PDB file of C-alpha atoms in Angstrom:
ATOM      1  CA  MET A  68     106.244  78.091 174.035  1.00 46.00           C
ATOM      2  CA  ASP A  69     103.741  78.825 176.793  1.00 51.00           C
ATOM      3  CA  SER A  70     104.721  75.798 178.861  1.00 50.00           C
ATOM      4  CA  LEU A  71     108.399  76.858 178.818  1.00 49.00           C
ATOM      5  CA  ASP A  72     107.927  80.607 179.300  1.00 53.00           C
ATOM      6  CA  HIS A  73     108.797  80.543 183.001  1.00 51.00           C
ATOM      7  CA  MET A  74     112.048  78.678 182.262  1.00 50.00           C
ATOM      8  CA  LEU A  75     113.042  81.366 179.777  1.00 49.00           C
ATOM      9  CA  THR A  76     112.036  84.386 181.847  1.00 50.00           C
ATOM     10  CA  ASP A  77     112.837  83.447 185.471  1.00 51.00           C
ATOM     11  CA  PRO A  78     116.076  85.107 186.553  1.00 50.00           C
ATOM     12  CA  LEU A  79     119.019  82.798 187.072  1.00 47.00           C
ATOM     13  CA  GLU A  80     120.665  82.659 190.451  1.00 49.00           C
ATOM     14  CA  LEU A  81     124.081  84.196 189.936  1.00 46.00           C
ATOM     15  CA  GLY A  82     126.537  82.813 192.410  1.00 46.00           C
ATOM     16  CA  PRO A  83     130.226  83.483 192.799  1.00 46.00           C
ATOM     17  CA  CYS A  84     132.322  82.815 189.736  1.00 49.00           C
ATOM     18  CA  GLY A  85     135.966  82.254 189.086  1.00 47.00           C
ATOM     19  CA  ASP A  86     136.600  85.985 188.758  1.00 49.00           C
ATOM     20  CA  GLY A  87     135.364  86.559 192.308  1.00 46.00           C
ATOM     21  CA  HIS A  88     132.907  89.289 191.293  1.00 52.00           C
ATOM     22  CA  GLY A  89     129.777  87.124 191.463  1.00 53.00           C
ATOM     23  CA  THR A  90     128.743  87.897 187.888  1.00 62.00           C
ATOM     24  CA  ARG A  91     128.622  85.773 184.806  1.00 75.00           C
ATOM     25  CA  ILE A  92     128.913  86.779 181.204  1.00 88.00           C
ATOM     26  CA  MET A  93     125.534  86.287 179.591  1.00 89.00           C
ATOM     27  CA  GLU A  94     124.815  85.973 175.880  1.00 86.00           C
ATOM     28  CA  ASP A  95     121.539  87.021 174.303  1.00 84.00           C
ATOM     29  CA  CYS A  96     120.012  84.317 172.111  1.00 78.00           C
ATOM     30  CA  LEU A  97     116.858  84.195 170.056  1.00 74.00           C
ATOM     31  CA  LEU A  98     114.891  80.986 170.679  1.00 70.00           C
ATOM     32  CA  GLY A  99     111.900  80.995 168.407  1.00 70.00           C
ATOM     33  CA  GLY A 100     110.546  84.484 168.878  1.00 79.00           C
ATOM     34  CA  THR A 101     111.822  84.852 172.437  1.00 82.00           C
ATOM     35  CA  ARG A 102     115.065  86.612 173.354  1.00 84.00           C
ATOM     36  CA  VAL A 103     116.792  84.965 176.323  1.00 81.00           C
ATOM     37  CA  SER A 104     120.085  85.506 178.102  1.00 86.00           C
ATOM     38  CA  LEU A 105     122.107  82.350 178.639  1.00 86.00           C
ATOM     39  CA  PRO A 106     125.406  81.888 180.449  1.00 91.00           C
ATOM     40  CA  GLU A 107     128.305  82.127 178.020  1.00 90.00           C
ATOM     41  CA  ASP A 108     129.845  78.958 179.487  1.00 91.00           C
ATOM     42  CA  LEU A 109     126.713  76.987 178.602  1.00 90.00           C
ATOM     43  CA  LEU A 110     127.020  78.013 174.972  1.00 87.00           C
ATOM     44  CA  GLU A 111     130.776  77.638 174.602  1.00 88.00           C
ATOM     45  CA  ASP A 112     131.747  74.653 176.741  1.00 92.00           C
ATOM     46  CA  PRO A 113     130.557  71.339 175.242  1.00 93.00           C
ATOM     47  CA  GLU A 114     130.836  69.547 178.592  1.00 94.00           C
ATOM     48  CA  ILE A 115     128.514  72.025 180.305  1.00 94.00           C
ATOM     49  CA  PHE A 116     126.150  72.159 177.312  1.00 93.00           C
ATOM     50  CA  PHE A 117     125.737  68.376 177.201  1.00 95.00           C
ATOM     51  CA  ASP A 118     125.367  68.142 180.984  1.00 95.00           C
ATOM     52  CA  VAL A 119     122.369  70.458 180.676  1.00 94.00           C
ATOM     53  CA  VAL A 120     121.000  69.315 177.307  1.00 94.00           C
ATOM     54  CA  SER A 121     120.829  65.632 178.160  1.00 96.00           C
ATOM     55  CA  LEU A 122     118.560  62.637 178.422  1.00 96.00           C
ATOM     56  CA  SER A 123     118.594  62.936 182.211  1.00 96.00           C
ATOM     57  CA  THR A 124     117.361  66.546 181.931  1.00 96.00           C
ATOM     58  CA  TRP A 125     114.655  65.376 179.534  1.00 96.00           C
ATOM     59  CA  GLN A 126     113.568  62.574 181.864  1.00 96.00           C
ATOM     60  CA  GLU A 127     114.148  64.045 185.324  1.00 96.00           C
ATOM     61  CA  VAL A 128     113.896  67.839 185.066  1.00 96.00           C
ATOM     62  CA  LEU A 129     111.246  68.611 182.472  1.00 95.00           C
ATOM     63  CA  SER A 130     107.628  68.109 183.442  1.00 95.00           C
ATOM     64  CA  ASP A 131     105.280  65.928 181.395  1.00 95.00           C
ATOM     65  CA  SER A 132     103.651  69.038 179.920  1.00 95.00           C
ATOM     66  CA  GLN A 133     107.044  70.491 178.936  1.00 95.00           C
ATOM     67  CA  ARG A 134     108.057  67.235 177.235  1.00 94.00           C
ATOM     68  CA  GLU A 135     104.696  67.076 175.441  1.00 93.00           C
ATOM     69  CA  HIS A 136     105.141  70.658 174.266  1.00 93.00           C
ATOM     70  CA  LEU A 137     108.607  69.933 172.870  1.00 91.00           C
ATOM     71  CA  GLN A 138     107.494  66.668 171.254  1.00 91.00           C
ATOM     72  CA  GLN A 139     105.157  68.589 168.970  1.00 90.00           C
ATOM     73  CA  PHE A 140     108.286  69.817 167.146  1.00 88.00           C
ATOM     74  CA  LEU A 141     109.413  66.254 166.389  1.00 89.00           C
ATOM     75  CA  PRO A 142     108.362  64.458 163.219  1.00 88.00           C
ATOM     76  CA  GLN A 143     104.965  62.778 163.338  1.00 88.00           C
ATOM     77  CA  PHE A 144     104.900  59.144 162.251  1.00 87.00           C
ATOM     78  CA  PRO A 145     101.901  57.339 160.710  1.00 88.00           C
ATOM     79  CA  GLU A 146     102.173  54.332 163.048  1.00 88.00           C
ATOM     80  CA  ASP A 147     103.346  54.137 166.655  1.00 86.00           C
ATOM     81  CA  SER A 148     104.203  57.838 166.598  1.00 86.00           C
ATOM     82  CA  ALA A 149     104.828  58.093 170.357  1.00 88.00           C
ATOM     83  CA  GLU A 150     107.130  55.050 170.346  1.00 92.00           C
ATOM     84  CA  GLN A 151     109.037  56.276 167.287  1.00 92.00           C
ATOM     85  CA  GLN A 152     109.376  59.743 168.842  1.00 92.00           C
ATOM     86  CA  ASN A 153     110.810  58.150 172.000  1.00 93.00           C
ATOM     87  CA  GLU A 154     113.340  56.255 169.874  1.00 94.00           C
ATOM     88  CA  LEU A 155     114.209  59.514 168.118  1.00 93.00           C
ATOM     89  CA  ILE A 156     114.739  61.269 171.457  1.00 95.00           C
ATOM     90  CA  LEU A 157     117.027  58.473 172.663  1.00 96.00           C
ATOM     91  CA  ALA A 158     119.015  58.658 169.405  1.00 95.00           C
ATOM     92  CA  LEU A 159     119.255  62.448 169.667  1.00 94.00           C
ATOM     93  CA  PHE A 160     120.615  62.425 173.216  1.00 96.00           C
ATOM     94  CA  SER A 161     122.930  59.454 172.595  1.00 95.00           C
ATOM     95  CA  GLY A 162     124.740  61.393 169.864  1.00 94.00           C
ATOM     96  CA  GLU A 163     123.597  59.382 166.847  1.00 95.00           C
ATOM     97  CA  ASN A 164     123.995  60.984 163.431  1.00 93.00           C
ATOM     98  CA  PHE A 165     120.962  62.159 161.488  1.00 89.00           C
ATOM     99  CA  ARG A 166     122.147  62.377 157.870  1.00 86.00           C
ATOM    100  CA  PHE A 167     124.566  65.285 158.373  1.00 88.00           C
ATOM    101  CA  GLY A 168     125.353  64.861 162.070  1.00 93.00           C
ATOM    102  CA  ASN A 169     123.611  65.057 165.396  1.00 93.00           C
ATOM    103  CA  PRO A 170     121.400  68.171 165.720  1.00 91.00           C
ATOM    104  CA  LEU A 171     122.473  68.771 169.340  1.00 92.00           C
ATOM    105  CA  HIS A 172     126.164  68.566 168.452  1.00 92.00           C
ATOM    106  CA  ILE A 173     125.599  70.849 165.474  1.00 90.00           C
ATOM    107  CA  ALA A 174     123.717  73.361 167.660  1.00 86.00           C
ATOM    108  CA  GLN A 175     126.464  73.411 170.292  1.00 88.00           C
ATOM    109  CA  LYS A 176     129.116  73.894 167.608  1.00 88.00           C
ATOM    110  CA  LEU A 177     127.108  76.752 166.092  1.00 83.00           C
ATOM    111  CA  PHE A 178     126.760  78.407 169.519  1.00 81.00           C
ATOM    112  CA  ARG A 179     130.490  78.061 170.115  1.00 81.00           C
ATOM    113  CA  ASP A 180     131.578  79.141 166.629  1.00 79.00           C
ATOM    114  CA  THR A 181     129.193  82.097 166.526  1.00 69.00           C
ATOM    115  CA  GLU A 182     130.692  83.343 169.781  1.00 52.00           C
ATOM    116  CA  LEU A 183     134.227  83.015 168.417  1.00 45.00           C
ATOM    117  CA  ALA A 184     133.271  84.813 165.209  1.00 42.00           C
ATOM    118  CA  GLU A 185     131.636  87.694 167.106  1.00 50.00           C
ATOM    119  CA  SER A 186     134.704  88.166 169.282  1.00 44.00           C
ATOM    120  CA  GLY A 187     136.919  88.441 166.207  1.00 39.00           C
ATOM    121  CA  PHE A 188     138.775  85.236 167.048  1.00 33.00           C
ATOM    122  CA  VAL A 189     139.225  82.965 164.060  1.00 34.00           C
ATOM    123  CA  LEU A 190     140.475  79.399 164.202  1.00 27.00           C
TER     124      LEU A 190
END
């Protein structure tokens, strides 16, 4: 994850929050072998999660090298691999189902549900 290391280790700017104390609740997550702290709201609120994890972020925020790094984790196809990967990325960010659901929707639900389970709150 060399090309993404700075994104995972640079401190976030913590501005004023609704509680007026200027701090946010952060959750530790393990991404690959790297422990990162992410804002709790990002993990729990689907609207915020999908504003950040979006096609526009993929296209407009990530650099070419970051996209190339992430694309190595996508399936490789025997013919027109780059084109098929682009179609896969569009399907992923548009919410299409992949056999048992959309991986991004599943990930957000797991983030949210894990948080609820850890707090002792059960639906």
